[in-house]
Amino acid sequence: MASETKTFSGIDRARMNVLRERAAAFVQLPQGDSGAIDAQGVRGSFSYDDTAQTLTITLDHTPLFVPRSMVWSTLESALRS
């Protein structure tokens, strides 16, 4: 399956920290503002731009039993809170 990328805007440092805390139950994001994601069969990357307040996430692979829509909705839910 092809990679899928989404960019979220209006993400300040506090919201990024909340996402990091909530994601910790599933994946430890690397320290810093960018890096690889590789946990529980989900592989991809993220890049946070504090100045532009944008977060870009790319999903390269998800397990067959985990729909990408579920991964995206979980991320979006965490970012809304």
Short mmCIF file of N, CA and C in Angstrom, two decimals:
data_model
loop_
_atom_site.label_atom_id
_atom_site.label_comp_id
_atom_site.label_asym_id
_atom_site.label_seq_id
_atom_site.Cartn_x
_atom_site.Cartn_y
_atom_site.Cartn_z
N MET A 1 0.84 -1.17 0.00
CA MET A 1 0.00 0.00 0.00
C MET A 1 0.89 1.24 0.00
N ALA A 2 0.47 2.27 -0.66
CA ALA A 2 1.24 3.51 -0.78
C ALA A 2 1.24 4.28 0.54
N SER A 3 2.24 5.11 0.68
CA SER A 3 2.33 5.98 1.85
C SER A 3 1.19 7.00 1.80
N GLU A 4 0.79 7.43 2.97
CA GLU A 4 -0.28 8.41 3.10
C GLU A 4 0.19 9.49 4.07
N THR A 5 0.08 10.76 3.67
CA THR A 5 0.56 11.87 4.49
C THR A 5 -0.57 12.85 4.77
N LYS A 6 -0.61 13.33 6.00
CA LYS A 6 -1.55 14.39 6.39
C LYS A 6 -0.78 15.44 7.17
N THR A 7 -1.15 16.70 6.93
CA THR A 7 -0.57 17.81 7.67
C THR A 7 -1.68 18.48 8.47
N PHE A 8 -1.41 18.65 9.74
CA PHE A 8 -2.36 19.28 10.66
C PHE A 8 -1.83 20.66 11.01
N SER A 9 -2.69 21.66 10.94
CA SER A 9 -2.26 23.03 11.25
C SER A 9 -2.84 23.47 12.59
N GLY A 10 -2.27 24.55 13.12
CA GLY A 10 -2.73 25.08 14.40
C GLY A 10 -2.29 24.23 15.58
N ILE A 11 -1.19 23.52 15.41
CA ILE A 11 -0.69 22.63 16.47
C ILE A 11 0.42 23.36 17.22
N ASP A 12 0.09 23.89 18.38
CA ASP A 12 1.12 24.57 19.17
C ASP A 12 1.90 23.54 19.99
N ARG A 13 2.93 24.00 20.66
CA ARG A 13 3.80 23.09 21.42
C ARG A 13 3.02 22.33 22.48
N ALA A 14 2.09 22.98 23.15
CA ALA A 14 1.30 22.32 24.19
C ALA A 14 0.49 21.17 23.61
N ARG A 15 -0.11 21.39 22.45
CA ARG A 15 -0.91 20.34 21.83
C ARG A 15 -0.01 19.20 21.35
N MET A 16 1.16 19.53 20.87
CA MET A 16 2.12 18.50 20.46
C MET A 16 2.52 17.65 21.65
N ASN A 17 2.72 18.28 22.80
CA ASN A 17 3.08 17.54 24.02
C ASN A 17 1.94 16.62 24.46
N VAL A 18 0.70 17.08 24.32
CA VAL A 18 -0.45 16.24 24.66
C VAL A 18 -0.49 15.02 23.75
N LEU A 19 -0.26 15.23 22.47
CA LEU A 19 -0.23 14.10 21.53
C LEU A 19 0.86 13.11 21.91
N ARG A 20 2.01 13.62 22.26
CA ARG A 20 3.13 12.76 22.68
C ARG A 20 2.73 11.91 23.89
N GLU A 21 2.07 12.54 24.87
CA GLU A 21 1.64 11.82 26.08
C GLU A 21 0.61 10.75 25.74
N ARG A 22 -0.36 11.09 24.90
CA ARG A 22 -1.41 10.13 24.55
C ARG A 22 -0.89 9.00 23.67
N ALA A 23 0.06 9.31 22.82
CA ALA A 23 0.62 8.29 21.93
C ALA A 23 1.51 7.32 22.69
N ALA A 24 2.00 7.72 23.86
CA ALA A 24 2.95 6.91 24.62
C ALA A 24 2.39 5.52 24.95
N ALA A 25 1.08 5.37 25.03
CA ALA A 25 0.49 4.07 25.30
C ALA A 25 0.69 3.11 24.12
N PHE A 26 0.91 3.67 22.93
CA PHE A 26 1.04 2.85 21.73
C PHE A 26 2.44 2.89 21.12
N VAL A 27 3.08 4.07 21.18
CA VAL A 27 4.38 4.25 20.55
C VAL A 27 5.13 5.38 21.25
N GLN A 28 6.42 5.17 21.43
CA GLN A 28 7.27 6.23 21.97
C GLN A 28 7.80 7.04 20.79
N LEU A 29 7.36 8.28 20.67
CA LEU A 29 7.88 9.13 19.61
C LEU A 29 9.29 9.55 19.96
N PRO A 30 10.17 9.58 18.98
CA PRO A 30 11.54 10.02 19.25
C PRO A 30 11.56 11.43 19.82
N GLN A 31 12.57 11.73 20.62
CA GLN A 31 12.73 13.08 21.13
C GLN A 31 12.98 14.01 19.95
N GLY A 32 12.62 15.24 20.11
CA GLY A 32 12.80 16.20 19.03
C GLY A 32 11.53 16.37 18.23
N ASP A 33 11.65 17.12 17.16
CA ASP A 33 10.47 17.50 16.39
C ASP A 33 10.26 16.69 15.12
N SER A 34 11.08 15.66 14.92
CA SER A 34 10.84 14.79 13.77
C SER A 34 11.48 13.44 14.04
N GLY A 35 11.01 12.46 13.30
CA GLY A 35 11.60 11.14 13.47
C GLY A 35 10.73 10.05 12.88
N ALA A 36 11.19 8.84 13.06
CA ALA A 36 10.50 7.66 12.54
C ALA A 36 9.51 7.13 13.57
N ILE A 37 8.47 6.53 13.07
CA ILE A 37 7.47 5.85 13.90
C ILE A 37 7.53 4.38 13.51
N ASP A 38 7.70 3.50 14.48
CA ASP A 38 7.74 2.08 14.19
C ASP A 38 7.30 1.34 15.44
N ALA A 39 6.02 0.99 15.49
CA ALA A 39 5.48 0.31 16.66
C ALA A 39 4.25 -0.49 16.28
N GLN A 40 4.15 -1.67 16.81
CA GLN A 40 2.97 -2.51 16.65
C GLN A 40 2.56 -2.65 15.18
N GLY A 41 3.55 -2.72 14.30
CA GLY A 41 3.26 -2.91 12.88
C GLY A 41 2.97 -1.65 12.10
N VAL A 42 2.92 -0.52 12.78
CA VAL A 42 2.69 0.76 12.11
C VAL A 42 4.05 1.42 11.89
N ARG A 43 4.33 1.77 10.64
CA ARG A 43 5.59 2.44 10.32
C ARG A 43 5.31 3.73 9.56
N GLY A 44 6.08 4.74 9.89
CA GLY A 44 5.93 6.02 9.21
C GLY A 44 6.89 7.04 9.80
N SER A 45 6.50 8.30 9.72
CA SER A 45 7.34 9.36 10.24
C SER A 45 6.49 10.56 10.62
N PHE A 46 7.09 11.47 11.38
CA PHE A 46 6.40 12.70 11.74
C PHE A 46 7.40 13.84 11.70
N SER A 47 6.87 15.03 11.48
CA SER A 47 7.69 16.24 11.48
C SER A 47 6.85 17.38 12.03
N TYR A 48 7.33 18.02 13.09
CA TYR A 48 6.62 19.13 13.71
C TYR A 48 7.40 20.41 13.45
N ASP A 49 6.69 21.44 13.00
CA ASP A 49 7.29 22.76 12.77
C ASP A 49 6.65 23.72 13.75
N ASP A 50 7.40 24.06 14.80
CA ASP A 50 6.89 24.92 15.86
C ASP A 50 6.55 26.31 15.34
N THR A 51 7.37 26.86 14.47
CA THR A 51 7.14 28.20 13.94
C THR A 51 5.85 28.27 13.12
N ALA A 52 5.65 27.31 12.25
CA ALA A 52 4.44 27.27 11.41
C ALA A 52 3.27 26.62 12.13
N GLN A 53 3.52 26.00 13.27
CA GLN A 53 2.52 25.26 14.03
C GLN A 53 1.82 24.21 13.18
N THR A 54 2.66 23.41 12.49
CA THR A 54 2.12 22.32 11.68
C THR A 54 2.77 21.00 12.10
N LEU A 55 2.00 19.95 11.98
CA LEU A 55 2.47 18.60 12.25
C LEU A 55 2.15 17.77 11.01
N THR A 56 3.18 17.18 10.43
CA THR A 56 3.00 16.33 9.26
C THR A 56 3.31 14.89 9.67
N ILE A 57 2.36 14.01 9.38
CA ILE A 57 2.51 12.60 9.70
C ILE A 57 2.36 11.79 8.42
N THR A 58 3.28 10.86 8.23
CA THR A 58 3.22 9.96 7.08
C THR A 58 3.11 8.53 7.59
N LEU A 59 2.13 7.81 7.08
CA LEU A 59 1.99 6.39 7.37
C LEU A 59 2.49 5.62 6.16
N ASP A 60 3.54 4.83 6.36
CA ASP A 60 4.09 4.02 5.28
C ASP A 60 3.51 2.61 5.26
N HIS A 61 3.19 2.11 6.45
CA HIS A 61 2.68 0.75 6.54
C HIS A 61 1.81 0.61 7.79
N THR A 62 0.70 -0.06 7.64
CA THR A 62 -0.13 -0.46 8.78
C THR A 62 -0.48 -1.94 8.59
N PRO A 63 -0.64 -2.67 9.68
CA PRO A 63 -1.02 -4.08 9.55
C PRO A 63 -2.38 -4.22 8.84
N LEU A 64 -2.59 -5.33 8.20
CA LEU A 64 -3.84 -5.55 7.48
C LEU A 64 -5.06 -5.43 8.39
N PHE A 65 -4.93 -5.81 9.64
CA PHE A 65 -6.07 -5.80 10.57
C PHE A 65 -6.27 -4.44 11.24
N VAL A 66 -5.44 -3.46 10.92
CA VAL A 66 -5.59 -2.11 11.47
C VAL A 66 -5.82 -1.15 10.31
N PRO A 67 -7.07 -0.75 10.09
CA PRO A 67 -7.33 0.18 8.99
C PRO A 67 -6.65 1.53 9.23
N ARG A 68 -6.11 2.09 8.16
CA ARG A 68 -5.47 3.41 8.30
C ARG A 68 -6.45 4.45 8.81
N SER A 69 -7.71 4.31 8.44
CA SER A 69 -8.72 5.27 8.91
C SER A 69 -8.80 5.27 10.44
N MET A 70 -8.58 4.12 11.04
CA MET A 70 -8.60 4.04 12.50
C MET A 70 -7.39 4.75 13.10
N VAL A 71 -6.23 4.61 12.48
CA VAL A 71 -5.03 5.29 12.95
C VAL A 71 -5.23 6.80 12.83
N TRP A 72 -5.71 7.25 11.67
CA TRP A 72 -5.93 8.69 11.47
C TRP A 72 -6.97 9.23 12.45
N SER A 73 -8.07 8.53 12.66
CA SER A 73 -9.10 9.05 13.57
C SER A 73 -8.60 9.11 15.00
N THR A 74 -7.75 8.16 15.40
CA THR A 74 -7.16 8.20 16.73
C THR A 74 -6.25 9.40 16.88
N LEU A 75 -5.42 9.67 15.89
CA LEU A 75 -4.55 10.83 15.91
C LEU A 75 -5.34 12.13 15.94
N GLU A 76 -6.35 12.23 15.09
CA GLU A 76 -7.16 13.43 15.02
C GLU A 76 -7.89 13.68 16.33
N SER A 77 -8.37 12.63 16.95
CA SER A 77 -9.04 12.75 18.25
C SER A 77 -8.08 13.28 19.31
N ALA A 78 -6.87 12.76 19.33
CA ALA A 78 -5.88 13.22 20.30
C ALA A 78 -5.51 14.68 20.06
N LEU A 79 -5.47 15.10 18.82
CA LEU A 79 -5.10 16.49 18.50
C LEU A 79 -6.23 17.47 18.82
N ARG A 80 -7.47 17.00 18.81
CA ARG A 80 -8.62 17.88 19.12
C ARG A 80 -8.72 18.19 20.61
N SER A 81 -8.25 17.30 21.44
CA SER A 81 -8.42 17.46 22.89
C SER A 81 -7.51 18.53 23.45
#
